[in-house]
Short mmCIF file of C-alpha atoms and ligand atoms in Angstrom, two decimals:
data_model
loop_
_atom_site.label_atom_id
_atom_site.label_comp_id
_atom_site.label_asym_id
_atom_site.label_seq_id
_atom_site.Cartn_x
_atom_site.Cartn_y
_atom_site.Cartn_z
CA MET A 1 -99.59 -21.98 17.69
CA LEU A 2 -100.34 -18.24 16.10
CA THR A 3 -103.72 -18.70 15.39
CA GLN A 4 -104.48 -15.86 12.31
CA VAL A 5 -106.36 -12.83 14.43
CA ALA A 6 -102.58 -13.20 16.47
CA ALA A 7 -100.71 -13.06 13.46
CA ALA A 8 -102.58 -10.33 11.63
CA LYS A 9 -101.98 -8.24 15.03
CA ALA A 10 -98.19 -8.85 15.30
CA SER A 11 -98.03 -7.97 11.24
CA SER A 12 -97.51 -3.96 11.02
CA GLY A 13 -99.09 -4.49 7.76
CA THR A 14 -97.09 -3.08 5.34
CA VAL A 15 -96.40 -5.72 3.34
CA LYS A 16 -98.78 -6.17 0.31
CA ALA A 17 -98.03 -8.78 -1.89
CA LEU A 18 -95.30 -10.18 -4.34
CA LYS A 19 -95.47 -8.36 -8.05
CA CYS A 20 -93.68 -9.16 -10.76
CA ARG A 21 -90.99 -6.48 -11.23
CA GLU A 22 -91.55 -7.06 -15.22
CA CYS A 23 -95.30 -7.21 -15.94
CA GLY A 24 -96.45 -5.74 -12.32
CA ARG A 25 -99.28 -8.75 -11.86
CA GLU A 26 -99.18 -9.91 -8.06
CA TYR A 27 -98.96 -13.06 -6.72
CA PRO A 28 -99.97 -13.84 -2.78
CA LYS A 29 -97.04 -13.78 0.04
CA LEU A 30 -95.82 -17.22 -1.03
CA ALA A 31 -92.52 -19.70 -1.68
CA LEU A 32 -92.76 -17.65 -5.38
CA HIS A 33 -90.12 -16.63 -7.02
CA VAL A 34 -91.12 -16.42 -11.09
CA CYS A 35 -94.00 -15.02 -12.19
CA GLU A 36 -96.07 -17.30 -14.07
CA PHE A 37 -96.83 -15.22 -17.11
CA CYS A 38 -94.04 -13.53 -18.15
CA PHE A 39 -91.25 -15.39 -16.20
CA GLY A 40 -90.17 -12.00 -14.95
CA PRO A 41 -88.44 -12.06 -10.70
CA LEU A 42 -91.03 -11.12 -7.91
CA GLU A 43 -90.40 -8.50 -5.43
CA VAL A 44 -92.09 -7.62 -2.29
CA ALA A 45 -94.27 -5.06 -2.34
CA TYR A 46 -94.73 -2.49 0.40
CA ASP A 47 -97.91 0.03 1.37
CA TYR A 48 -95.40 3.29 1.95
CA ASP A 49 -98.67 5.00 3.30
CA ALA A 50 -99.10 2.82 5.68
CA ALA A 51 -95.11 2.98 6.52
CA ARG A 52 -94.84 6.18 6.75
CA LYS A 53 -97.11 6.32 9.41
CA LEU A 54 -95.56 3.61 10.92
CA LEU A 55 -92.12 5.19 10.71
CA SER A 56 -90.04 8.05 11.91
CA ARG A 57 -86.29 8.65 12.32
CA GLU A 58 -87.06 8.89 16.98
CA VAL A 59 -89.37 5.61 16.15
CA ILE A 60 -86.39 3.98 15.39
CA GLU A 61 -84.01 5.17 16.80
CA ARG A 62 -85.47 3.93 20.06
CA ARG A 63 -85.65 0.02 18.35
CA PRO A 64 -82.84 -2.01 19.15
CA PRO A 65 -79.51 -2.02 17.57
CA THR A 66 -80.57 -4.80 15.00
CA MET A 67 -82.00 -4.77 11.39
CA TRP A 68 -85.01 -4.94 12.37
CA ARG A 69 -85.96 -1.32 13.72
CA TYR A 70 -86.84 -1.39 10.05
CA HIS A 71 -89.07 -3.95 10.22
CA GLU A 72 -92.03 -2.14 8.32
CA LEU A 73 -89.90 -2.34 5.11
CA LEU A 74 -88.46 -5.80 5.35
CA PRO A 75 -90.69 -8.23 4.23
CA LEU A 76 -92.36 -10.66 7.48
CA ASP A 77 -95.68 -10.43 8.26
CA LEU A 78 -95.17 -12.32 12.16
CA PRO A 79 -92.24 -10.21 14.32
CA PRO A 80 -88.69 -12.52 13.14
CA THR A 81 -87.77 -15.77 15.09
CA VAL A 82 -84.44 -16.17 13.05
CA GLY A 83 -81.46 -14.01 13.19
CA THR A 84 -83.07 -11.47 15.99
CA GLN A 85 -79.78 -9.45 16.63
CA VAL A 86 -78.78 -9.56 13.14
CA GLY A 87 -77.42 -5.90 11.92
CA PHE A 88 -76.02 -2.81 13.06
CA THR A 89 -72.43 -3.53 12.54
CA PRO A 90 -70.37 -0.12 12.51
CA LEU A 91 -69.50 2.76 9.77
CA VAL A 92 -66.28 3.57 10.61
CA ARG A 93 -64.74 7.09 9.20
CA ALA A 94 -61.22 5.85 7.54
CA HIS A 95 -59.79 8.90 7.93
CA ARG A 96 -56.11 7.57 7.36
CA LEU A 97 -57.26 5.26 4.26
CA GLY A 98 -58.96 8.42 2.98
CA ALA A 99 -55.53 10.06 3.41
CA ARG A 100 -54.12 7.11 1.30
CA LEU A 101 -57.00 7.35 -1.57
CA GLY A 102 -56.83 11.36 -1.25
CA LEU A 103 -60.68 11.09 -0.04
CA SER A 104 -61.68 13.68 2.74
CA GLU A 105 -64.61 11.80 3.68
CA LEU A 106 -64.49 7.86 3.64
CA TYR A 107 -66.50 5.58 4.98
CA ILE A 108 -66.29 1.51 5.43
CA LYS A 109 -69.40 -0.20 6.62
CA ASN A 110 -68.28 -3.47 8.59
CA ASP A 111 -70.25 -6.30 7.74
CA ALA A 112 -67.57 -8.07 8.21
CA VAL A 113 -67.87 -8.57 12.12
CA SER A 114 -71.60 -9.37 11.27
CA TYR A 115 -72.86 -11.38 13.84
CA PRO A 116 -73.07 -14.60 13.58
CA THR A 117 -71.36 -15.86 10.58
CA LEU A 118 -68.74 -12.44 9.86
CA SER A 119 -70.59 -11.87 6.38
CA PHE A 120 -73.70 -9.29 5.22
CA LYS A 121 -75.13 -13.20 3.85
CA ASP A 122 -76.66 -13.18 7.91
CA ARG A 123 -78.80 -10.36 7.09
CA VAL A 124 -80.68 -11.92 4.22
CA VAL A 125 -80.81 -15.05 6.11
CA ALA A 126 -82.23 -13.42 8.80
CA VAL A 127 -85.02 -12.73 6.63
CA ALA A 128 -85.26 -15.76 4.36
CA LEU A 129 -85.59 -18.27 7.02
CA SER A 130 -88.12 -15.93 9.75
CA LYS A 131 -90.40 -16.63 6.23
CA ALA A 132 -89.77 -20.14 5.72
CA ARG A 133 -90.65 -20.80 9.43
CA GLU A 134 -93.52 -18.53 8.87
CA LEU A 135 -94.23 -20.53 5.71
CA GLY A 136 -94.05 -23.65 7.50
CA PHE A 137 -90.76 -25.35 5.97
CA GLU A 138 -89.09 -27.58 8.36
CA THR A 139 -86.17 -28.14 5.75
CA VAL A 140 -83.94 -25.14 4.62
CA ALA A 141 -81.26 -25.53 1.73
CA CYS A 142 -79.28 -23.05 -0.70
CA ALA A 143 -77.11 -22.50 -3.09
CA SER A 144 -73.91 -20.83 -1.98
CA THR A 145 -70.54 -19.51 -3.08
CA GLY A 146 -69.43 -19.84 0.69
CA ASN A 147 -70.95 -16.84 2.81
CA LEU A 148 -74.59 -18.43 2.31
CA ALA A 149 -73.39 -21.52 3.43
CA ASN A 150 -72.04 -20.35 6.55
CA SER A 151 -75.08 -18.70 7.54
CA VAL A 152 -77.91 -20.34 6.57
CA ALA A 153 -76.17 -23.76 8.29
CA ALA A 154 -75.63 -21.55 11.32
CA ASN A 155 -78.30 -19.70 11.60
CA ALA A 156 -80.44 -23.01 10.34
CA ALA A 157 -78.98 -24.58 13.39
CA ALA A 158 -80.07 -22.46 15.67
CA ALA A 159 -83.49 -22.37 14.86
CA GLY A 160 -83.16 -26.46 15.08
CA LEU A 161 -84.14 -26.45 11.68
CA ALA A 162 -83.15 -28.93 8.74
CA CYS A 163 -79.98 -27.82 6.36
CA TYR A 164 -79.01 -28.62 3.06
CA VAL A 165 -76.34 -26.54 1.40
CA PHE A 166 -75.16 -27.31 -2.53
CA ILE A 167 -71.26 -25.63 -3.01
CA PRO A 168 -69.16 -25.85 -5.93
CA HIS A 169 -66.16 -28.22 -4.75
CA ASP A 170 -63.31 -25.40 -4.75
CA LEU A 171 -63.83 -23.35 -1.89
CA GLU A 172 -61.95 -21.90 0.71
CA GLN A 173 -61.50 -24.08 3.83
CA GLY A 174 -63.05 -21.33 5.31
CA LYS A 175 -66.41 -21.82 3.97
CA VAL A 176 -66.40 -24.81 4.20
CA LEU A 177 -65.29 -25.92 8.00
CA GLY A 178 -67.59 -22.93 8.78
CA THR A 179 -70.92 -24.82 7.13
CA LEU A 180 -69.71 -28.34 8.52
CA ILE A 181 -69.44 -27.09 11.89
CA PHE A 182 -73.07 -26.54 12.29
CA GLY A 183 -74.09 -30.06 11.56
CA ALA A 184 -76.03 -29.12 7.71
CA THR A 185 -75.81 -31.80 5.15
CA VAL A 186 -73.33 -29.91 2.66
CA VAL A 187 -72.98 -30.84 -1.08
CA SER A 188 -69.59 -30.46 -3.15
CA ILE A 189 -70.75 -30.53 -6.61
CA ARG A 190 -68.35 -30.95 -9.12
CA GLY A 191 -68.55 -27.49 -11.15
CA THR A 192 -68.71 -23.38 -11.15
CA TYR A 193 -71.43 -22.53 -8.73
CA ASP A 194 -73.27 -21.34 -11.95
CA GLU A 195 -73.86 -25.48 -12.17
CA VAL A 196 -74.54 -25.74 -8.74
CA ASN A 197 -77.15 -23.06 -9.22
CA ARG A 198 -79.00 -24.57 -12.08
CA LEU A 199 -78.98 -28.14 -10.28
CA CYS A 200 -80.65 -26.24 -7.11
CA SER A 201 -83.67 -24.78 -9.07
CA GLU A 202 -84.18 -28.47 -10.69
CA ILE A 203 -83.73 -30.27 -6.43
CA ALA A 204 -85.92 -27.02 -5.86
CA ASP A 205 -88.79 -28.34 -8.28
CA LYS A 206 -88.45 -32.29 -6.77
CA TYR A 207 -88.22 -31.34 -3.01
CA ARG A 208 -90.37 -29.20 -0.78
CA TRP A 209 -87.95 -27.88 0.80
CA GLY A 210 -87.16 -23.52 1.86
CA PHE A 211 -84.61 -22.81 -0.91
CA VAL A 212 -83.53 -19.24 0.34
CA ASN A 213 -81.50 -17.93 -2.61
CA VAL A 214 -83.97 -19.76 -4.86
CA SER A 215 -87.58 -20.21 -3.95
CA LEU A 216 -88.42 -17.78 -1.17
CA ARG A 217 -85.43 -15.67 -3.10
CA PRO A 218 -87.92 -12.33 -3.33
CA TYR A 219 -87.60 -12.40 0.45
CA TYR A 220 -84.12 -13.13 0.79
CA ALA A 221 -83.50 -10.19 -1.29
CA GLU A 222 -84.97 -7.58 0.89
CA GLY A 223 -83.21 -8.40 3.74
CA SER A 224 -80.02 -6.71 1.88
CA LYS A 225 -81.81 -3.56 1.80
CA SER A 226 -81.12 -3.34 6.06
CA HIS A 227 -77.55 -2.83 5.01
CA GLY A 228 -78.40 0.48 3.08
CA TYR A 229 -80.60 1.62 5.86
CA GLU A 230 -78.04 1.47 8.34
CA ILE A 231 -75.98 3.61 5.83
CA GLN A 232 -78.41 6.20 5.97
CA GLU A 233 -79.30 6.20 9.90
CA GLN A 234 -75.37 6.14 10.97
CA LEU A 235 -74.11 9.00 8.50
CA GLY A 236 -76.89 11.23 10.46
CA TRP A 237 -79.89 10.42 8.19
CA ARG A 238 -77.62 11.39 5.11
CA GLN A 239 -76.58 9.79 1.87
CA PRO A 240 -73.68 9.64 0.59
CA ALA A 241 -72.59 11.15 -2.73
CA HIS A 242 -71.15 7.16 -3.65
CA VAL A 243 -71.25 3.77 -2.82
CA VAL A 244 -69.25 1.22 -3.76
CA VAL A 245 -70.97 -2.08 -3.56
CA PRO A 246 -69.63 -5.94 -4.19
CA MET A 247 -71.32 -7.51 -7.08
CA ALA A 248 -72.33 -11.48 -7.20
CA SER A 249 -75.55 -11.81 -8.28
CA GLY A 250 -76.07 -8.11 -8.66
CA SER A 251 -78.64 -8.28 -5.60
CA LEU A 252 -77.44 -6.48 -2.92
CA LEU A 253 -76.56 -3.66 -5.39
CA THR A 254 -79.74 -3.01 -6.52
CA LYS A 255 -81.22 -3.70 -3.21
CA ILE A 256 -79.08 -0.72 -1.75
CA GLY A 257 -80.61 1.34 -4.60
CA LYS A 258 -83.78 0.33 -3.16
CA SER A 259 -82.91 1.28 0.39
CA PHE A 260 -82.47 4.88 -0.80
CA ASP A 261 -84.52 5.21 -2.49
CA GLU A 262 -87.60 4.46 0.05
CA PHE A 263 -85.97 6.58 2.79
CA ARG A 264 -86.06 9.11 0.56
CA ARG A 265 -89.99 8.38 -0.66
CA LEU A 266 -90.26 8.21 3.31
CA GLY A 267 -89.04 11.23 4.43
CA LEU A 268 -86.23 9.49 6.51
CA VAL A 269 -83.10 11.52 5.03
CA ASP A 270 -82.01 15.05 4.33
CA GLU A 271 -83.25 15.22 0.77
CA PRO A 272 -79.81 14.96 -1.13
CA ARG A 273 -78.49 17.21 -3.62
CA ARG A 274 -78.78 14.19 -6.14
CA PRO A 275 -79.69 10.31 -5.00
CA PRO A 276 -76.31 8.40 -4.24
CA LYS A 277 -74.61 7.47 -7.34
CA LEU A 278 -74.27 3.53 -7.17
CA HIS A 279 -70.54 1.80 -8.29
CA GLY A 280 -70.54 -1.69 -8.70
CA ALA A 281 -67.30 -3.92 -8.21
CA GLN A 282 -66.11 -6.99 -9.68
CA ALA A 283 -62.93 -9.28 -10.05
CA ALA A 284 -61.55 -9.35 -13.36
CA GLY A 285 -61.70 -12.99 -13.60
CA CYS A 286 -65.94 -12.95 -13.05
CA SER A 287 -67.04 -9.58 -14.19
CA PRO A 288 -70.27 -10.09 -16.31
CA ILE A 289 -71.97 -6.70 -14.78
CA ALA A 290 -68.92 -4.82 -15.02
CA LEU A 291 -68.47 -5.57 -18.38
CA ALA A 292 -71.60 -4.46 -19.88
CA VAL A 293 -71.37 -1.39 -17.52
CA ALA A 294 -68.33 -0.31 -19.15
CA ARG A 295 -69.79 -0.81 -22.84
CA GLY A 296 -73.06 0.53 -22.23
CA GLN A 297 -75.11 -3.01 -23.25
CA GLU A 298 -78.28 -4.24 -21.67
CA LEU A 299 -77.42 -7.61 -21.68
CA ILE A 300 -75.03 -9.39 -20.24
CA LYS A 301 -73.08 -12.25 -21.52
CA PRO A 302 -72.72 -15.27 -18.57
CA VAL A 303 -68.73 -15.79 -18.04
CA LYS A 304 -68.23 -19.39 -18.71
CA THR A 305 -65.54 -20.06 -16.38
CA PRO A 306 -65.22 -17.56 -13.18
CA GLN A 307 -61.35 -17.40 -12.15
CA THR A 308 -60.26 -15.54 -9.43
CA ILE A 309 -59.31 -15.86 -5.96
CA ALA A 310 -62.69 -13.58 -4.79
CA LYS A 311 -64.39 -16.67 -4.70
CA SER A 312 -67.50 -15.37 -2.67
CA LEU A 313 -68.43 -13.19 -5.99
CA ALA A 314 -67.83 -15.53 -9.31
CA ILE A 315 -71.10 -16.01 -10.59
CA GLY A 316 -70.67 -15.83 -14.40
CA ASN A 317 -74.60 -15.74 -14.75
CA PRO A 318 -75.47 -13.26 -12.36
CA ALA A 319 -79.27 -13.60 -11.21
CA ASP A 320 -80.07 -9.97 -10.93
CA GLY A 321 -77.36 -8.43 -13.39
CA PHE A 322 -80.00 -6.91 -15.49
CA TYR A 323 -81.37 -4.84 -12.34
CA ALA A 324 -77.64 -4.28 -10.99
CA ALA A 325 -76.69 -2.79 -14.36
CA ARG A 326 -79.66 -0.26 -14.58
CA ALA A 327 -79.68 0.32 -11.29
CA ILE A 328 -75.66 2.02 -11.77
CA ARG A 329 -76.66 3.06 -14.70
CA GLN A 330 -79.49 5.18 -13.52
CA SER A 331 -77.26 6.52 -10.74
CA GLY A 332 -74.64 7.98 -13.09
CA GLY A 333 -72.29 5.44 -11.16
CA HIS A 334 -69.77 3.61 -12.46
CA ALA A 335 -68.39 -0.09 -11.99
CA ALA A 336 -64.53 -1.39 -11.87
CA ALA A 337 -63.40 -4.81 -12.48
CA VAL A 338 -60.16 -5.40 -10.55
CA SER A 339 -56.96 -8.04 -10.83
CA ASP A 340 -56.13 -10.80 -8.01
CA GLU A 341 -52.82 -8.43 -7.64
CA GLU A 342 -55.17 -5.35 -6.73
CA ILE A 343 -57.73 -7.01 -4.55
CA LEU A 344 -54.17 -8.40 -2.59
CA ASP A 345 -52.86 -5.14 -2.59
CA ALA A 346 -56.28 -3.56 -1.24
CA MET A 347 -56.97 -6.98 1.44
CA ARG A 348 -53.58 -5.65 3.01
CA LEU A 349 -54.47 -1.69 2.52
CA LEU A 350 -57.18 -1.51 4.56
CA ALA A 351 -55.69 -4.08 7.38
CA GLU A 352 -53.02 -1.31 7.61
CA THR A 353 -54.76 1.65 8.10
CA GLU A 354 -57.86 0.87 9.34
CA GLY A 355 -57.01 -2.52 11.45
CA ILE A 356 -59.53 -4.56 9.21
CA PHE A 357 -59.35 -7.45 8.08
CA THR A 358 -61.65 -8.57 5.39
CA GLU A 359 -61.72 -11.38 3.05
CA THR A 360 -60.84 -11.27 -0.98
CA ALA A 361 -64.56 -9.77 -1.92
CA GLY A 362 -63.50 -6.40 0.74
CA GLY A 363 -60.57 -6.69 -1.49
CA VAL A 364 -62.46 -6.46 -4.60
CA THR A 365 -64.63 -3.53 -3.53
CA LEU A 366 -61.64 -0.97 -1.72
CA ALA A 367 -59.73 -1.83 -5.61
CA ALA A 368 -62.78 -0.76 -7.40
CA ALA A 369 -62.88 2.27 -4.84
CA ARG A 370 -59.38 3.13 -5.32
CA ARG A 371 -59.94 3.11 -9.06
CA LEU A 372 -62.89 4.77 -9.77
CA VAL A 373 -61.05 7.80 -7.49
CA ALA A 374 -58.04 7.53 -9.63
CA GLU A 375 -60.06 7.42 -12.89
CA GLY A 376 -61.74 11.31 -11.27
CA ARG A 377 -65.18 9.48 -11.17
CA ILE A 378 -65.22 9.92 -7.16
CA GLY A 379 -64.09 13.52 -6.60
CA PRO A 380 -61.29 13.77 -3.70
CA ASP A 381 -63.92 16.17 -1.54
CA GLU A 382 -67.14 14.03 -1.62
CA SER A 383 -68.47 11.70 0.52
CA VAL A 384 -67.73 7.92 -0.05
CA VAL A 385 -69.19 4.20 1.82
CA VAL A 386 -66.69 1.20 0.52
CA CYS A 387 -69.46 -2.13 1.43
CA ILE A 388 -66.88 -4.92 3.54
CA THR A 389 -68.99 -7.52 3.21
CA GLY A 390 -67.31 -10.32 4.70
CA ASN A 391 -64.10 -11.46 6.92
CA GLY A 392 -60.61 -12.27 6.02
CA LEU A 393 -60.81 -15.32 7.86
CA LYS A 394 -62.67 -16.98 5.69
CA THR A 395 -59.87 -16.55 2.68
CA MET A 396 -56.57 -17.31 4.37
CA GLU A 397 -55.23 -19.39 1.33
CA ALA A 398 -55.51 -16.32 -1.03
CA ILE A 399 -53.48 -13.87 1.51
CA ALA A 400 -51.28 -15.78 3.42
CA PRO A 401 -48.32 -16.77 0.69
CA HIS A 402 -48.58 -12.48 0.43
CA LEU A 403 -47.54 -11.99 4.35
CA GLY A 404 -44.34 -13.35 4.86
CA ALA A 405 -43.59 -15.33 8.23
CA PRO A 406 -43.40 -14.28 11.84
CA THR A 407 -39.55 -14.12 13.07
CA THR A 408 -38.65 -17.17 15.65
CA ILE A 409 -36.47 -16.76 18.50
CA GLY A 410 -35.58 -18.82 21.11
CA PRO A 411 -37.16 -17.07 24.42
CA LYS A 412 -33.89 -15.58 25.46
CA LEU A 413 -33.39 -11.74 25.46
CA ALA A 414 -29.53 -11.83 24.49
CA GLU A 415 -31.81 -13.62 21.45
CA PHE A 416 -34.71 -10.92 21.05
CA ASP A 417 -31.94 -8.08 21.43
CA GLN A 418 -30.10 -9.69 18.39
CA PHE A 419 -32.62 -9.41 16.43
CA ILE A 420 -34.08 -5.77 17.01
CA THR A 421 -30.19 -4.83 16.85
CA HIS A 422 -30.47 -6.56 13.08
CA GLN A 423 -33.90 -5.12 12.35
CA GLU A 424 -33.31 -1.44 13.26
CA LYS A 425 -30.43 -1.74 10.54
CA ILE A 426 -32.55 -2.61 8.07
C1 PLP B 501 -73.02 -12.68 -1.82
C2 PLP B 501 -71.37 -11.85 -0.98
C3 PLP B 501 -71.79 -10.84 -1.85
C4 PLP B 501 -72.81 -10.36 -2.87
O1 PLP B 501 -73.60 -10.79 -2.89
P1 PLP B 501 -74.86 -10.23 -4.85
O2 PLP B 501 -75.38 -11.67 -4.57
O3 PLP B 501 -74.05 -9.75 -5.54
O4 PLP B 501 -75.95 -9.94 -3.61
C5 PLP B 501 -70.60 -10.01 -1.83
N1 PLP B 501 -70.13 -9.93 -0.63
C6 PLP B 501 -69.83 -11.27 -0.10
C7 PLP B 501 -68.72 -11.23 0.73
C8 PLP B 501 -71.09 -12.09 -0.36
O5 PLP B 501 -70.96 -13.52 0.09
ZN1 ZN B 502 -94.95 -10.74 -14.97
#
């Protein structure tokens, strides 16, 4: 057991409080997520003057290559105990894909190879479960479109926490088996993600569990900033002109925007000519945020029955949709909603040009980037980062019908000769 004194010493003292995004009221750093006065969402507030004294490029570069090298800007009071190895995924300079898209400076931030469960959700879960432990929770839970379920189950298993996971009934096998394997209790709900989420709010009120994306949401959401910090450091402490981000609840996009603001404010990056344009990507079958951006509307109109192969992004009533649309607008960015066919094309294009197999959500993001280039919103010589957030091995049923099958022959040279001659003729 850590004493209060040891706890105070371990803390860098940069995490101030929870703060209402709407009315600014402050709350203690507990499992709280809505303002009692105005029902606005709570967000973690930092002491940036303290952070500026502690952080420099050199200090960060000397630390281990994980998301925790930015720990002063993540919302823990003690050193992390869950997901200590997460982060620092590759930023790939994508020459071949860039040539196909007509972009001279394109990068892929590749969270398809995130440790341990192959999606960017490992970042948010590392923060949420470390915080859950600080607060003394022994059981954790989540509502998920799949990747969050995988990551909560895996990290809870490694931390020895009990785990309940709630998912819509129609998820891909990779997402379901990739949760069950960790011994989590998986509850499959006959309904959409939004119905799962609503049920989870009720369960969270009744059972004292650490619900990572409900009661611990302010902490959870901050983990996404690490994806943005890494982009900036890996670009050589620079900000890109454009970033294209997939949107489900809209949290990742909002937090990547916050990561850019914070690094500018702390003087960690070269001052850009203009701040990066944030572009949002959704599937046409569930695009409430992209629609609001396209129509210039403040309010997000929920989608009742999402219909897309990009199930990990299928949130009809996105919790952070309002903030994501505002961040896009204020950055001068745009959004795109792409068809299932464009998603599948983009998955193949990424694989064939860069050797990266992404899940359907990655297809959404790349297809959206393609659209934004075609519309002239991204110029040919501007720097662009496309955020690839999940792995293709988890959504095989979406791509399988479009790949054909391998040629089968007997183990005989003559058969191979025949095969290759035939192929050369084609
Ligand atoms: C959850 C998820 C996202 C987006 O999440 P937000 O709710 O918008 O933060 C993007 N890509 C993948 C693969 C996801 O699982
Ligand atoms: Zn408030």
